Amino acid sequence: MAALRALLLPVRRALRPRPGCPARRPFASGAGFEYIISEKTGKGGSVGLIRLNRPKSLNALCDGLITELNQALDAFEVDPAVGAIVLTGGEKAFAAGADIKEMQSRTFQDCYSGTFLGHWDRLARVRKPIVAAVNGFALGGGCELAMMCDIIYAGEKAQFAQPEILLGTIPGAGGTQRLTRAVGKSLAMEMVLTGDRISAQDAKQAGLVSRIFPVETLVEEAVRCAEKIASNSKIITAMAKESVNAAFEMTLTEGNKLEKKLFYSTFATADRKEGMTAFVEKRKANFKDQ
Ligand code: HXC
């Protein structure tokens, strides 16, 4: 009972009305959000699709947008039909960064003693795989948000940058850490210290992006990838994601140890048995997420 209650907590939180806002219906398309559009797509509604939708501000990441994004993520995280998530923006901008107008008058005391950025890392803690589909600008916090996802697909005109230095500040949502791990020290330093943008092609060459598609087909391709991921066993997928992510946190020896434990754990699941039996019987596996 306690476990069930813990599982439902994020949904209850998402549904709780906030002052001035209508009650949320996170499973419904659109769901009354102001800054994002959240819907289910793909075969059997297996893909949660979240579009950042604040086009007049190039999807600048205001506090309300991040709050809504987190609510949509919470809902998809506990939705048993959803096996993977796609996060995208518009054709001109994935997101042009944290909302500079909202940050302009903040003081150090506000930042340090308040909860500023406290809710920005929800995306990085989602257990289901997330594909970022980046068209246009992914700048500052926008680039950081994309890097919190598991896979980045880019439209051929996408541009990535950490331009905070030009505003007299530095990246604050993982930009100096995730970018350095993705592209190496020299390019990360160049981007963080100059604020210069890199193209989708350069981002792919550097390992930040795994594939590039035409602008119009990008989201469709990202959904196709998410759908493929969602067709596998959800429990095994979660183990695979956990194991890859451990490579960013652990030594090689520790990481290999964790991988081995998780590998052995797959043998406690019905889906591992089904996957191998299906191969031997020359048929498609029918995973039950057990
Ligand atoms: C608030 C923003 C914004 C932002 C764009 N806008 N980026 N508002 N915060 N990050 C708004 C503009 O003010 C403008 O609103 C509208 O979006 C359209 O932008 P334009 O500048 O007119 O468009 P364009 O000339 O095409 O230039 C696009 C752009 C430029 C190159 C992306 O907007 C730009 O440089 N934006 C800032 C990028 C940036 O510095 N990002 C990092 C933010 S700091 P109006 O009302 O004038 O029409 C950050 C820190 C993260 O992300 C730390 C952890 C969270």
Short mmCIF file of C-alpha atoms and ligand atoms in Angstrom, two decimals:
data_model
loop_
_atom_site.label_atom_id
_atom_site.label_comp_id
_atom_site.label_asym_id
_atom_site.label_seq_id
_atom_site.Cartn_x
_atom_site.Cartn_y
_atom_site.Cartn_z
CA MET A 1 0.00 0.00 0.00
CA ALA A 2 2.81 2.38 0.98
CA ALA A 3 4.63 1.52 -2.26
CA LEU A 4 1.48 2.22 -4.29
CA ARG A 5 1.00 5.52 -2.49
CA ALA A 6 4.62 6.50 -3.29
CA LEU A 7 4.07 5.55 -6.92
CA LEU A 8 0.96 7.70 -7.19
CA LEU A 9 2.42 10.71 -5.39
CA PRO A 10 3.82 12.41 -8.52
CA VAL A 11 0.44 12.03 -10.26
CA ARG A 12 -1.41 13.49 -7.28
CA ARG A 13 1.11 16.36 -7.24
CA ALA A 14 0.61 16.92 -10.96
CA LEU A 15 -3.15 16.98 -10.48
CA ARG A 16 -3.10 19.37 -7.53
CA PRO A 17 -4.46 22.78 -8.62
CA ARG A 18 -2.05 25.72 -8.32
CA PRO A 19 -3.24 29.25 -7.54
CA GLY A 20 -4.55 30.86 -10.71
CA CYS A 21 -4.16 27.71 -12.79
CA PRO A 22 -6.79 25.18 -13.79
CA ALA A 23 -6.47 21.64 -12.38
CA ARG A 24 -4.14 19.50 -14.48
CA ARG A 25 -5.25 16.44 -16.45
CA PRO A 26 -1.80 15.05 -17.28
CA PHE A 27 -2.92 12.04 -19.30
CA ALA A 28 -5.02 14.08 -21.70
CA SER A 29 -3.63 15.66 -24.83
CA GLY A 30 -2.73 19.30 -24.16
CA ALA A 31 -3.74 18.85 -20.50
CA GLY A 32 -4.45 22.54 -19.93
CA PHE A 33 -0.77 23.45 -19.95
CA GLU A 34 0.22 27.00 -20.83
CA TYR A 35 3.83 26.56 -21.92
CA ILE A 36 4.00 22.99 -23.22
CA ILE A 37 1.90 20.54 -25.20
CA SER A 38 1.89 17.01 -23.84
CA GLU A 39 0.33 14.05 -25.62
CA LYS A 40 0.68 10.34 -26.20
CA THR A 41 1.58 9.08 -29.64
CA GLY A 42 3.14 6.04 -31.34
CA LYS A 43 1.80 2.50 -31.43
CA GLY A 44 -0.69 2.00 -28.58
CA GLY A 45 0.19 5.42 -27.13
CA SER A 46 3.60 4.05 -26.17
CA VAL A 47 5.43 7.37 -26.65
CA GLY A 48 4.97 10.45 -24.49
CA LEU A 49 5.54 13.52 -26.66
CA ILE A 50 6.27 16.84 -24.96
CA ARG A 51 6.59 20.03 -27.03
CA LEU A 52 7.95 23.17 -25.43
CA ASN A 53 5.44 25.74 -26.64
CA ARG A 54 6.33 29.34 -25.87
CA PRO A 55 7.16 30.39 -29.43
CA LYS A 56 7.07 34.18 -28.95
CA SER A 57 9.98 33.88 -26.51
CA LEU A 58 11.74 31.15 -28.51
CA ASN A 59 10.77 28.71 -25.74
CA ALA A 60 12.73 30.63 -23.11
CA LEU A 61 12.63 28.40 -20.05
CA CYS A 62 10.63 30.35 -17.50
CA ASP A 63 9.81 28.88 -14.10
CA GLY A 64 6.25 27.98 -15.18
CA LEU A 65 7.52 26.09 -18.22
CA ILE A 66 9.89 23.97 -16.16
CA THR A 67 7.12 23.27 -13.62
CA GLU A 68 4.78 22.11 -16.39
CA LEU A 69 7.52 20.04 -18.02
CA ASN A 70 8.08 18.28 -14.71
CA GLN A 71 4.36 17.61 -14.31
CA ALA A 72 4.18 16.05 -17.78
CA LEU A 73 7.29 13.94 -17.06
CA ASP A 74 5.82 12.76 -13.73
CA ALA A 75 2.66 11.67 -15.53
CA PHE A 76 4.52 9.76 -18.27
CA GLU A 77 6.83 8.18 -15.72
CA VAL A 78 3.92 6.43 -13.98
CA ASP A 79 1.89 5.70 -17.12
CA PRO A 80 2.31 1.95 -17.79
CA ALA A 81 1.54 2.37 -21.52
CA VAL A 82 4.41 4.82 -22.06
CA GLY A 83 7.78 3.23 -22.76
CA ALA A 84 9.76 6.24 -23.94
CA ILE A 85 9.45 10.02 -24.18
CA VAL A 86 10.29 12.56 -26.89
CA LEU A 87 11.08 16.15 -25.91
CA THR A 88 10.98 18.77 -28.64
CA GLY A 89 10.40 22.47 -29.25
CA GLY A 90 9.54 24.47 -32.36
CA GLU A 91 11.24 24.75 -35.75
CA LYS A 92 13.00 28.02 -34.85
CA ALA A 93 13.96 27.06 -31.32
CA PHE A 94 14.18 24.00 -29.15
CA ALA A 95 14.79 26.52 -26.35
CA ALA A 96 16.81 29.76 -26.36
CA GLY A 97 17.84 29.26 -22.76
CA ALA A 98 16.64 30.12 -19.30
CA ASP A 99 14.31 33.14 -19.31
CA ILE A 100 16.73 36.08 -19.11
CA LYS A 101 13.91 38.55 -18.34
CA GLU A 102 12.89 36.43 -15.35
CA MET A 103 16.50 36.15 -14.14
CA GLN A 104 17.52 39.78 -14.75
CA SER A 105 16.62 41.18 -11.33
CA ARG A 106 17.49 38.14 -9.22
CA THR A 107 20.05 38.61 -6.47
CA PHE A 108 22.65 36.22 -5.16
CA GLN A 109 20.61 35.93 -1.95
CA ASP A 110 17.51 34.92 -3.98
CA CYS A 111 19.47 32.28 -5.84
CA TYR A 112 21.44 30.87 -2.96
CA SER A 113 18.75 30.80 -0.29
CA GLY A 114 15.75 30.18 -2.53
CA THR A 115 14.79 27.29 -4.74
CA PHE A 116 15.98 28.81 -8.04
CA LEU A 117 16.90 25.91 -10.40
CA GLY A 118 15.96 23.37 -7.68
CA HIS A 119 13.42 21.77 -10.03
CA TRP A 120 15.52 21.86 -13.21
CA ASP A 121 16.99 18.38 -12.89
CA ARG A 122 13.75 16.35 -12.93
CA LEU A 123 14.40 15.52 -16.58
CA ALA A 124 17.76 13.95 -15.72
CA ARG A 125 16.10 11.69 -13.12
CA VAL A 126 13.39 10.21 -15.35
CA ARG A 127 13.83 6.42 -15.56
CA LYS A 128 12.19 6.03 -18.96
CA PRO A 129 14.37 6.84 -21.98
CA ILE A 130 14.04 10.34 -23.43
CA VAL A 131 14.88 11.38 -26.98
CA ALA A 132 15.47 15.11 -27.54
CA ALA A 133 14.44 16.30 -31.00
CA VAL A 134 16.27 19.61 -31.46
CA ASN A 135 15.35 22.01 -34.24
CA GLY A 136 16.73 25.56 -34.27
CA PHE A 137 18.35 27.14 -31.23
CA ALA A 138 19.39 25.01 -28.24
CA LEU A 139 21.15 27.69 -26.22
CA GLY A 140 22.21 27.87 -22.59
CA GLY A 141 19.55 26.12 -20.52
CA GLY A 142 18.09 24.81 -23.80
CA CYS A 143 21.31 22.99 -24.61
CA GLU A 144 21.47 21.80 -21.00
CA LEU A 145 17.93 20.44 -21.18
CA ALA A 146 18.75 18.54 -24.39
CA MET A 147 21.86 17.10 -22.71
CA MET A 148 19.75 15.80 -19.80
CA CYS A 149 17.97 13.58 -22.35
CA ASP A 150 19.38 10.17 -23.29
CA ILE A 151 19.58 10.57 -27.06
CA ILE A 152 19.79 13.80 -29.08
CA TYR A 153 18.48 13.91 -32.64
CA ALA A 154 19.00 17.23 -34.43
CA GLY A 155 17.33 18.98 -37.33
CA GLU A 156 19.87 20.00 -39.97
CA LYS A 157 19.62 23.70 -39.00
CA ALA A 158 19.97 23.18 -35.25
CA GLN A 159 22.52 25.26 -33.35
CA PHE A 160 23.93 24.46 -29.93
CA ALA A 161 25.67 26.89 -27.57
CA GLN A 162 26.39 27.78 -23.98
CA PRO A 163 26.32 31.58 -24.36
CA GLU A 164 26.00 32.41 -20.65
CA ILE A 165 29.48 34.01 -20.65
CA LEU A 166 28.08 36.78 -22.88
CA LEU A 167 25.53 37.56 -20.14
CA GLY A 168 28.17 37.72 -17.42
CA THR A 169 27.33 34.32 -15.97
CA ILE A 170 28.12 30.64 -16.53
CA PRO A 171 26.02 27.54 -17.29
CA GLY A 172 24.09 26.45 -14.19
CA ALA A 173 22.13 23.37 -15.19
CA GLY A 174 24.95 20.98 -16.02
CA GLY A 175 26.37 22.71 -19.12
CA THR A 176 29.99 22.67 -18.01
CA GLN A 177 29.71 19.04 -16.90
CA ARG A 178 27.55 17.24 -19.47
CA LEU A 179 28.98 19.16 -22.46
CA THR A 180 32.54 18.34 -21.42
CA ARG A 181 31.68 14.65 -21.07
CA ALA A 182 29.92 14.68 -24.46
CA VAL A 183 32.39 16.63 -26.63
CA GLY A 184 35.66 16.65 -24.69
CA LYS A 185 37.55 19.45 -22.96
CA SER A 186 38.79 21.55 -25.87
CA LEU A 187 35.45 22.08 -27.65
CA ALA A 188 33.56 22.43 -24.34
CA MET A 189 36.01 25.09 -23.16
CA GLU A 190 35.77 26.89 -26.50
CA MET A 191 31.97 26.91 -26.36
CA VAL A 192 31.70 27.89 -22.69
CA LEU A 193 34.43 30.57 -22.85
CA THR A 194 33.41 32.19 -26.16
CA GLY A 195 29.66 31.52 -26.22
CA ASP A 196 30.02 30.53 -29.90
CA ARG A 197 27.38 28.29 -31.43
CA ILE A 198 28.08 25.00 -33.16
CA SER A 199 26.04 23.55 -36.02
CA ALA A 200 24.14 20.26 -35.98
CA GLN A 201 26.87 18.80 -38.19
CA ASP A 202 29.65 19.85 -35.79
CA ALA A 203 27.57 18.61 -32.84
CA LYS A 204 27.24 15.22 -34.52
CA GLN A 205 30.94 15.03 -35.32
CA ALA A 206 31.74 15.86 -31.68
CA GLY A 207 29.37 13.20 -30.33
CA LEU A 208 26.76 15.51 -28.82
CA VAL A 209 24.13 14.42 -31.34
CA SER A 210 23.61 10.91 -32.68
CA ARG A 211 21.65 11.66 -35.87
CA ILE A 212 20.65 14.57 -38.10
CA PHE A 213 17.39 14.76 -40.05
CA PRO A 214 15.60 17.30 -42.26
CA VAL A 215 13.77 19.88 -40.14
CA GLU A 216 10.29 18.63 -41.15
CA THR A 217 10.89 14.96 -40.39
CA LEU A 218 12.91 15.31 -37.19
CA VAL A 219 10.09 14.79 -34.68
CA GLU A 220 8.66 11.89 -36.67
CA GLU A 221 12.10 10.21 -36.63
CA ALA A 222 12.49 10.83 -32.90
CA VAL A 223 9.05 9.31 -32.26
CA ARG A 224 10.03 6.32 -34.43
CA CYS A 225 13.15 5.80 -32.28
CA ALA A 226 11.12 6.17 -29.06
CA GLU A 227 8.52 3.72 -30.40
CA LYS A 228 11.26 1.17 -31.10
CA ILE A 229 12.61 1.60 -27.55
CA ALA A 230 9.07 1.31 -26.13
CA SER A 231 8.53 -2.00 -27.93
CA ASN A 232 11.20 -3.65 -25.77
CA SER A 233 10.74 -4.75 -22.17
CA LYS A 234 10.32 -1.66 -19.98
CA ILE A 235 12.00 -3.24 -17.00
CA ILE A 236 15.05 -4.33 -18.99
CA THR A 237 15.19 -0.94 -20.72
CA ALA A 238 15.32 0.78 -17.32
CA MET A 239 18.24 -1.45 -16.34
CA ALA A 240 20.06 -0.68 -19.59
CA LYS A 241 19.58 3.07 -19.10
CA GLU A 242 20.75 2.87 -15.48
CA SER A 243 23.84 0.95 -16.54
CA VAL A 244 24.85 3.36 -19.34
CA ASN A 245 24.30 6.36 -17.04
CA ALA A 246 26.58 4.76 -14.45
CA ALA A 247 29.44 5.27 -16.92
CA PHE A 248 29.20 9.02 -16.16
CA GLU A 249 29.34 8.59 -12.41
CA MET A 250 31.56 5.59 -11.64
CA THR A 251 35.05 4.27 -12.25
CA LEU A 252 35.37 1.57 -14.92
CA THR A 253 35.68 -1.15 -12.27
CA GLU A 254 32.63 0.08 -10.32
CA GLY A 255 30.63 0.55 -13.50
CA ASN A 256 31.46 -2.93 -14.77
CA LYS A 257 30.45 -4.35 -11.39
CA LEU A 258 27.08 -2.58 -11.55
CA GLU A 259 26.58 -3.72 -15.13
CA LYS A 260 27.25 -7.34 -14.13
CA LYS A 261 24.74 -7.11 -11.24
CA LEU A 262 22.09 -5.67 -13.53
CA PHE A 263 22.88 -8.29 -16.19
CA TYR A 264 22.41 -11.06 -13.62
CA SER A 265 19.19 -9.31 -12.49
CA THR A 266 17.71 -9.65 -15.97
CA PHE A 267 17.69 -13.40 -15.30
CA ALA A 268 15.13 -12.78 -12.54
CA THR A 269 12.64 -11.44 -15.09
CA ALA A 270 10.09 -13.21 -17.26
CA ASP A 271 11.03 -10.91 -20.15
CA ARG A 272 14.63 -12.23 -20.29
CA LYS A 273 13.25 -15.76 -20.49
CA GLU A 274 10.72 -14.76 -23.14
CA GLY A 275 13.36 -12.90 -25.22
CA MET A 276 15.73 -15.86 -25.38
CA THR A 277 12.92 -18.42 -25.83
CA ALA A 278 11.48 -16.37 -28.70
CA PHE A 279 14.90 -16.36 -30.40
CA VAL A 280 15.22 -20.15 -30.05
CA GLU A 281 11.64 -20.66 -31.31
CA LYS A 282 12.28 -18.26 -34.22
CA ARG A 283 9.42 -15.90 -33.32
CA LYS A 284 9.06 -12.30 -32.16
CA ALA A 285 9.36 -11.80 -28.40
CA ASN A 286 6.21 -10.81 -26.56
CA PHE A 287 7.42 -8.82 -23.58
CA LYS A 288 5.10 -8.33 -20.61
CA ASP A 289 7.29 -5.91 -18.62
CA GLN A 290 7.64 -8.56 -15.93
C1 HXC B 1 13.99 35.53 -22.49
C2 HXC B 1 14.19 35.46 -24.78
C3 HXC B 1 15.30 34.57 -24.68
C4 HXC B 1 15.71 34.17 -23.38
C5 HXC B 1 14.91 34.97 -26.76
N1 HXC B 1 14.00 35.67 -26.07
N2 HXC B 1 15.72 34.32 -25.94
N3 HXC B 1 13.56 35.92 -23.70
N4 HXC B 1 15.04 34.68 -22.31
N5 HXC B 1 16.70 33.30 -23.18
C6 HXC B 1 12.94 36.52 -26.60
C7 HXC B 1 13.48 37.87 -27.09
O1 HXC B 1 13.65 38.76 -26.03
C8 HXC B 1 12.37 38.28 -28.04
O2 HXC B 1 11.29 38.78 -27.28
C9 HXC B 1 11.93 36.97 -28.66
O3 HXC B 1 12.37 35.95 -27.77
C10 HXC B 1 12.55 36.71 -30.01
O4 HXC B 1 13.96 36.84 -29.87
P1 HXC B 1 14.86 37.75 -30.85
O5 HXC B 1 16.11 38.04 -30.12
O6 HXC B 1 14.06 38.91 -31.34
O7 HXC B 1 15.08 36.74 -32.05
P2 HXC B 1 16.36 36.64 -33.01
O8 HXC B 1 16.81 38.01 -33.45
O9 HXC B 1 16.00 35.64 -34.05
O10 HXC B 1 17.54 36.05 -32.10
C11 HXC B 1 17.42 34.74 -31.57
C12 HXC B 1 18.48 34.50 -30.48
C13 HXC B 1 18.42 35.61 -29.43
C14 HXC B 1 19.87 34.47 -31.13
C15 HXC B 1 18.20 33.13 -29.90
O11 HXC B 1 17.07 35.74 -28.99
C16 HXC B 1 19.26 35.34 -28.23
O12 HXC B 1 20.48 35.53 -28.25
N6 HXC B 1 18.64 34.91 -27.12
C17 HXC B 1 19.32 34.70 -25.85
C18 HXC B 1 20.11 33.41 -25.87
C19 HXC B 1 20.85 33.20 -24.57
O13 HXC B 1 21.68 34.02 -24.17
N7 HXC B 1 20.54 32.11 -23.89
C20 HXC B 1 21.15 31.76 -22.61
C21 HXC B 1 20.29 32.26 -21.52
S1 HXC B 1 21.05 32.08 -19.95
P3 HXC B 1 10.63 40.21 -27.57
O14 HXC B 1 9.62 40.36 -26.48
O15 HXC B 1 11.74 41.20 -27.56
O16 HXC B 1 10.03 40.03 -28.94
C22 HXC B 1 20.79 30.49 -19.55
C23 HXC B 1 21.36 30.10 -18.23
C24 HXC B 1 21.04 28.71 -17.87
O17 HXC B 1 20.21 29.74 -20.26
C25 HXC B 1 21.48 28.48 -16.47
C26 HXC B 1 20.73 27.40 -15.79
C27 HXC B 1 19.30 27.46 -15.89
#
